[in-house]
JSON list of C-alpha atoms in Angstrom, two decimals:
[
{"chain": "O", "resi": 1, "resn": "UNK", "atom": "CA", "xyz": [0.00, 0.00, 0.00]},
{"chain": "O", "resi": 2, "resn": "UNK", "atom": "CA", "xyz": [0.99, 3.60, -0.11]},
{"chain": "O", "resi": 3, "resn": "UNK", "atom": "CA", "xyz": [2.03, 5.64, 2.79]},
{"chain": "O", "resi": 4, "resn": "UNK", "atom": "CA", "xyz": [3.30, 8.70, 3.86]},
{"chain": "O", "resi": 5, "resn": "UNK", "atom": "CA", "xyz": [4.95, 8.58, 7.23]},
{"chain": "O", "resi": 6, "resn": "UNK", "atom": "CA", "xyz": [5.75, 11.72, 8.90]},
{"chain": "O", "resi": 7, "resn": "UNK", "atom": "CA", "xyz": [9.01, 11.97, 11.75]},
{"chain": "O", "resi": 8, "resn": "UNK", "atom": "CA", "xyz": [10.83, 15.05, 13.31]},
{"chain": "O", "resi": 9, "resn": "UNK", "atom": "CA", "xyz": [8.25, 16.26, 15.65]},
{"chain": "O", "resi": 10, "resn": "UNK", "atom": "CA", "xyz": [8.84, 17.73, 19.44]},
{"chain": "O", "resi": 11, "resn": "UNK", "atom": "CA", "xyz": [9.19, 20.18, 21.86]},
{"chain": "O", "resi": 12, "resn": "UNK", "atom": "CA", "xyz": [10.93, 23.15, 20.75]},
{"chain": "O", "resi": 13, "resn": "UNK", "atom": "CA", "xyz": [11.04, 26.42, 22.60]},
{"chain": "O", "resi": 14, "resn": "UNK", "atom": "CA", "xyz": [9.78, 30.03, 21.40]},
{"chain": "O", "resi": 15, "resn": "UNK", "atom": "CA", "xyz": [11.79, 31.27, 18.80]},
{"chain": "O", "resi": 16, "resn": "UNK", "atom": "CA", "xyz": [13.20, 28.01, 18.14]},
{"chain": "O", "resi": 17, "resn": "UNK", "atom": "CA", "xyz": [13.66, 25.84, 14.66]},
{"chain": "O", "resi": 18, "resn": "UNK", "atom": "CA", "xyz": [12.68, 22.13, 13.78]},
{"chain": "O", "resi": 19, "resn": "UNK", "atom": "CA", "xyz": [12.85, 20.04, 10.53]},
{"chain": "O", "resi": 20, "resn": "UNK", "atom": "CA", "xyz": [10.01, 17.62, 9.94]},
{"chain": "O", "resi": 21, "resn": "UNK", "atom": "CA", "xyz": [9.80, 15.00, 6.96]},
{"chain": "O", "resi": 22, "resn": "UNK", "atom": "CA", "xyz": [7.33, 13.02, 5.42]},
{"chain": "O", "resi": 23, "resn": "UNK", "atom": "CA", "xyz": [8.45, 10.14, 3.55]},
{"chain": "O", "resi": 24, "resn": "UNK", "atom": "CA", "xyz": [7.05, 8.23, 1.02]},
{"chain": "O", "resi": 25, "resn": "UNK", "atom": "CA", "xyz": [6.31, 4.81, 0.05]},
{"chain": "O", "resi": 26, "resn": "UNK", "atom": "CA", "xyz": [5.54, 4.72, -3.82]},
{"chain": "O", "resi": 27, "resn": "UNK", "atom": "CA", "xyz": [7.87, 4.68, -6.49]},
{"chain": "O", "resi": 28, "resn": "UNK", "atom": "CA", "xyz": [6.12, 7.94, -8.85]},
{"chain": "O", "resi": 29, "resn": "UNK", "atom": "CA", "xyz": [6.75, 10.41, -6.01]},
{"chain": "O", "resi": 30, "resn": "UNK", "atom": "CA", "xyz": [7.94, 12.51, -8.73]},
{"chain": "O", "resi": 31, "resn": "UNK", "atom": "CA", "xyz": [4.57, 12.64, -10.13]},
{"chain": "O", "resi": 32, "resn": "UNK", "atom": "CA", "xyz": [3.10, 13.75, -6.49]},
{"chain": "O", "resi": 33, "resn": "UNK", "atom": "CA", "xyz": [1.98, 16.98, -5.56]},
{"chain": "O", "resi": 34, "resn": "UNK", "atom": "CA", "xyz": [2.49, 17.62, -2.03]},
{"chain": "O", "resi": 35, "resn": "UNK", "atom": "CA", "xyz": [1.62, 20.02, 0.92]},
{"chain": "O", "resi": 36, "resn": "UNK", "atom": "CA", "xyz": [2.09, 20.12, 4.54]},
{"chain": "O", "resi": 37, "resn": "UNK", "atom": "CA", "xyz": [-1.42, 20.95, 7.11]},
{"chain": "O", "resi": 38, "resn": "UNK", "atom": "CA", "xyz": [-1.60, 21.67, 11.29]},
{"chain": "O", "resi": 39, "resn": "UNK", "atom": "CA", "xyz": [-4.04, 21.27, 13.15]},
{"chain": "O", "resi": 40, "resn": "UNK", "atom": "CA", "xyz": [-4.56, 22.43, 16.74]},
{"chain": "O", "resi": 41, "resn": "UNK", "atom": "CA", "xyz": [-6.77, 21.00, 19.00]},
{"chain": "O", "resi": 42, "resn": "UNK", "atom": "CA", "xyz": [-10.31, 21.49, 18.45]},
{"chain": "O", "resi": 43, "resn": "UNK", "atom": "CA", "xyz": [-9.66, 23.59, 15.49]},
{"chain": "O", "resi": 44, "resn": "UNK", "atom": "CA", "xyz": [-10.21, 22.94, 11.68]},
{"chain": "O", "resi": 45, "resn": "UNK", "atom": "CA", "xyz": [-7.18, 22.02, 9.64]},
{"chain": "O", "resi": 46, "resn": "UNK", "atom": "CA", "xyz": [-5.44, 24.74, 8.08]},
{"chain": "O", "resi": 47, "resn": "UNK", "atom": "CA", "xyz": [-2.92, 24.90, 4.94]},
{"chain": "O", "resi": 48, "resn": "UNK", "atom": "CA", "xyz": [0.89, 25.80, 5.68]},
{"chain": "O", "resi": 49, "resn": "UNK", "atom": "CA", "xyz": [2.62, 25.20, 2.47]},
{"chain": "O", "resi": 50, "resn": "UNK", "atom": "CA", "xyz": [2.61, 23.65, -0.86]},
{"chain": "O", "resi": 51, "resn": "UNK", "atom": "CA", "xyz": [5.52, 22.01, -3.68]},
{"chain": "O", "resi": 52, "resn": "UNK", "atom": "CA", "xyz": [4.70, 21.46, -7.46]},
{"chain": "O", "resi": 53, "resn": "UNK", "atom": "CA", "xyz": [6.29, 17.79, -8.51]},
{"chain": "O", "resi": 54, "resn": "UNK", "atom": "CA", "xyz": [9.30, 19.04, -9.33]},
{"chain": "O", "resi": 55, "resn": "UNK", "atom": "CA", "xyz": [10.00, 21.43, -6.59]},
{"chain": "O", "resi": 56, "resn": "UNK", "atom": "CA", "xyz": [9.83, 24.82, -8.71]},
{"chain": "O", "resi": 57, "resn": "UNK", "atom": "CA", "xyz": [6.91, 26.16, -7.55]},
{"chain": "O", "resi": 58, "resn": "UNK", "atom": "CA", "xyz": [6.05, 26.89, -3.36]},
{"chain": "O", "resi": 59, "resn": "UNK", "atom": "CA", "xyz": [3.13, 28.99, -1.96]},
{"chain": "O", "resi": 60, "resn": "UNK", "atom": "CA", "xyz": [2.86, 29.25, 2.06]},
{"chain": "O", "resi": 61, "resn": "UNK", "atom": "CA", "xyz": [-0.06, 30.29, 4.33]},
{"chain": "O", "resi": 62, "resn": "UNK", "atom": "CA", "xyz": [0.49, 33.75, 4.87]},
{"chain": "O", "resi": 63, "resn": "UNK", "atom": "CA", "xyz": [0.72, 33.34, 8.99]},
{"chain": "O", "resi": 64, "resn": "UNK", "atom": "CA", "xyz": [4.70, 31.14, 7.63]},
{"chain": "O", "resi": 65, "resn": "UNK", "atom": "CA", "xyz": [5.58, 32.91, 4.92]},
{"chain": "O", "resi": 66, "resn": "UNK", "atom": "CA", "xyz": [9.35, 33.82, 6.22]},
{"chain": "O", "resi": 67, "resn": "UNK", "atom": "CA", "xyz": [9.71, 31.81, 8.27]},
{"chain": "O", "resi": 68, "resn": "UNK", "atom": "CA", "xyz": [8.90, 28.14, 6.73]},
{"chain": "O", "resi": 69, "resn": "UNK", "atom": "CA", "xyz": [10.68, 26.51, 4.28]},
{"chain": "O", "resi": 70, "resn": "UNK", "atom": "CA", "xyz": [9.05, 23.75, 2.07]},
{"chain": "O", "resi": 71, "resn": "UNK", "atom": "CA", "xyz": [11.68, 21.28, 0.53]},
{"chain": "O", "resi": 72, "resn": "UNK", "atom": "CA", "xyz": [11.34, 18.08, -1.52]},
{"chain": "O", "resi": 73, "resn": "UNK", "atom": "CA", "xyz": [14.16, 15.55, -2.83]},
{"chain": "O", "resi": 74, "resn": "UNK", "atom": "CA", "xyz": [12.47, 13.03, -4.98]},
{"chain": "O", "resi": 75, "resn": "UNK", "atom": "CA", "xyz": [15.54, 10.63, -5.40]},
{"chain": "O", "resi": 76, "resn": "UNK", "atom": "CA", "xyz": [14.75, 10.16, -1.51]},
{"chain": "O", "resi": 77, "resn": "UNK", "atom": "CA", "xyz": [10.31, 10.07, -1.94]},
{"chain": "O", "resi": 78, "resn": "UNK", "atom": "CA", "xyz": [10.75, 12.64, 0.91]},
{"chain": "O", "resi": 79, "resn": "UNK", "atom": "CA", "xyz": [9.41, 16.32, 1.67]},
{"chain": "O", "resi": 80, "resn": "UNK", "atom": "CA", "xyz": [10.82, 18.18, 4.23]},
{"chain": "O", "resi": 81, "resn": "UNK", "atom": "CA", "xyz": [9.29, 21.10, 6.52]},
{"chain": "O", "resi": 82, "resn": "UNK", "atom": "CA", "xyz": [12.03, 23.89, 7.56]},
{"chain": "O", "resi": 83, "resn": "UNK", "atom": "CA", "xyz": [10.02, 25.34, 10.50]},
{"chain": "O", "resi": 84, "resn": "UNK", "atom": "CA", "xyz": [12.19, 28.94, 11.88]},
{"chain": "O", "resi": 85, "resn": "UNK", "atom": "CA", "xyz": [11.04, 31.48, 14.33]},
{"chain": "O", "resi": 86, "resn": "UNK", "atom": "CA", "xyz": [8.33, 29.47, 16.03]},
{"chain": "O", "resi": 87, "resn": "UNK", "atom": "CA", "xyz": [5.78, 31.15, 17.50]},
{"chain": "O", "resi": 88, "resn": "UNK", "atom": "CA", "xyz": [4.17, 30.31, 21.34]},
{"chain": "O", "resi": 89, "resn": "UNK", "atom": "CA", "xyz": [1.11, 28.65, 19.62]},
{"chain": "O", "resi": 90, "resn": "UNK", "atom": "CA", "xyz": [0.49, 25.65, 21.57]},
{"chain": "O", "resi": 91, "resn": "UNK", "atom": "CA", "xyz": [0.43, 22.15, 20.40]},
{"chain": "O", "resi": 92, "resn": "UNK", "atom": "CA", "xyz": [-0.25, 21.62, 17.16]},
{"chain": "O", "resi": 93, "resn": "UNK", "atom": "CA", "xyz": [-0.07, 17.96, 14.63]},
{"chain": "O", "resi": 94, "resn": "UNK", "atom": "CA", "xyz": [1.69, 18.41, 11.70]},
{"chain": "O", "resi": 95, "resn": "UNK", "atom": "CA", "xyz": [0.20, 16.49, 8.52]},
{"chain": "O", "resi": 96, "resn": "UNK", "atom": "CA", "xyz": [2.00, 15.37, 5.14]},
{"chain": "O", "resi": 97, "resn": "UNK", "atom": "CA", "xyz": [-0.46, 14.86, 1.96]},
{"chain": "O", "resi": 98, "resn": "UNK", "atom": "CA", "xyz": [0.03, 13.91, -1.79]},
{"chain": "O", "resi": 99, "resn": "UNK", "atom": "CA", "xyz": [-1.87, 13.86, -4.81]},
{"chain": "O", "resi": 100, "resn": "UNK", "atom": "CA", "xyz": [-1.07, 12.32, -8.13]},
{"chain": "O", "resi": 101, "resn": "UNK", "atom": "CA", "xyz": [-0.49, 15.03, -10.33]},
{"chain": "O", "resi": 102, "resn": "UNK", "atom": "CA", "xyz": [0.82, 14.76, -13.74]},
{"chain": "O", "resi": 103, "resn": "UNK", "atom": "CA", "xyz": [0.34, 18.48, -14.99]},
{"chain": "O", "resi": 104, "resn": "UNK", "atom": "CA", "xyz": [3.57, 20.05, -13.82]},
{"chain": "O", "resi": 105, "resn": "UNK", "atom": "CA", "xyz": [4.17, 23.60, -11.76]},
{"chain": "O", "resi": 106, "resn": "UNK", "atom": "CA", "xyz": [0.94, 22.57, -10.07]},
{"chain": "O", "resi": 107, "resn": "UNK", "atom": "CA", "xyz": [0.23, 23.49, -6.44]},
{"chain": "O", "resi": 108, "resn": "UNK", "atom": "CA", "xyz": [-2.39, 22.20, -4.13]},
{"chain": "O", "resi": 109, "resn": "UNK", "atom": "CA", "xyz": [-3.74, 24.72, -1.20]},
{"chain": "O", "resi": 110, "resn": "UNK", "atom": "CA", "xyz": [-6.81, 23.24, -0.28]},
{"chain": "O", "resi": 111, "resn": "UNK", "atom": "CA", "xyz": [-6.88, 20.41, 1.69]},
{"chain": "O", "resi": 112, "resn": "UNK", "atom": "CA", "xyz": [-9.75, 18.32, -0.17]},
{"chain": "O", "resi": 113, "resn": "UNK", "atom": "CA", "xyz": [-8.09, 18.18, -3.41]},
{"chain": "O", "resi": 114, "resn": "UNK", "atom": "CA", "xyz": [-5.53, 15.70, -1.66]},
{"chain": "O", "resi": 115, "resn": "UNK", "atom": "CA", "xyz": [-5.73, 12.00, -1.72]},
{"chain": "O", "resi": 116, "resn": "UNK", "atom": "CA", "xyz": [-3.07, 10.70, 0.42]},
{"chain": "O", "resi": 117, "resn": "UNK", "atom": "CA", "xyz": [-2.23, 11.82, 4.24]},
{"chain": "O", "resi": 118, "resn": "UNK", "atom": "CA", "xyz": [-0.15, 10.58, 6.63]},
{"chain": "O", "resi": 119, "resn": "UNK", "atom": "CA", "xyz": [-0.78, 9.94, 10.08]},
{"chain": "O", "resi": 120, "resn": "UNK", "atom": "CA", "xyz": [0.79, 13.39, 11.41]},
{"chain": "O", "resi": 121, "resn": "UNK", "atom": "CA", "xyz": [3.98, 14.12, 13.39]},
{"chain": "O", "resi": 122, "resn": "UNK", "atom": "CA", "xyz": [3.24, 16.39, 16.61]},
{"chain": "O", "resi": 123, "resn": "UNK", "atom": "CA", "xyz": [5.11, 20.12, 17.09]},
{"chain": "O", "resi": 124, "resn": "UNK", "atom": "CA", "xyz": [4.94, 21.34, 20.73]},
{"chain": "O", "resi": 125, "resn": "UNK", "atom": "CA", "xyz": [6.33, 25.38, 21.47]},
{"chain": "O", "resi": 126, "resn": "UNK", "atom": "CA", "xyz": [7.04, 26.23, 24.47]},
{"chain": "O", "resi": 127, "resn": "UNK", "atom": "CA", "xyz": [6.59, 29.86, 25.93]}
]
C-alpha cells in the first residue's frame, strides 16, 4: 500500500527551529503533488505550504511565509518542513499529503483536493 509517514516532531522552545519530513512509500513520487497541514486541537485544519512535482513552484499560508521553508528531494520520496522562528502557539499535529499530479508547476492549497495523508507528526512550542 501507499504511505506517507511523517518523523521530526517535538518540543521546541519560542523562537526556536525544527525540521520535519514526510516520507514516502511509492515509487512515482515525482509525479506527487504535495503540501504540509496543522491542526490544533479542536480547530479545523489549516494549509501551511505547498511544492509542485518538481519542486519549482512553493506557496505558504500567509501566517509562515518567512519563516517556513518547504523542501522536496524526490531521489529520496521525501518532503521536508524547515520550521524557523516558532511562535508560542500551543500544540499543534503536523500532517503530510500527496496527490497524483501529472500536470507540472501545479500546487495544491486546499486540503480536499488531496488523496493521500499521513498519520501526522506532533510540534509542541514552548513559551
Amino acid at each position: 500500500q501507499v504511505t506517507l509517514v511523517e518523523s521530526g516532531g517535538g518540543l521546541v522552545q519560542t523562537g526556536g527551529s525544527l525540521s520535519i519530513s514526510c516520507a514516502a512509500s511509492m515509487r512515482t513520487f515525482s509525479l506527487y503533488a504535495m503540501g504540509w497541514f496543522r491542526q490544533a486541537p479542536g480547530k479545523e485544519s489549516e494549509f501551511v505550504a505547498a511544492i509542485s512535482t518538481g519542486g519549482g513552484r512553493t506557496v505558504y499560508a500567509d501566517s509562515v511565509k518567512g519563516r517556513f521553508t518547504i523542501s522536496r528531494d524526490n531521489a529520496k520520496n521525501t518532503v521536508y518542513l524547515q520550521m524557523n522562528s516558532l511562535n508560542p502557539e500551543g500544540t499543534d499535529v503536523y500532517y503530510c499529503a500527496g496527490e497524483y499530479e501529472q500536470i507540472g508547476g501545479i500546487v495544491i492549497t486546499d486540503a480536499s483536493r488531496y488523496d493521500l495523508w499521513g498519520q501526522g507528526t506532533q510540534v509542541a512550542v514552548s513559551s
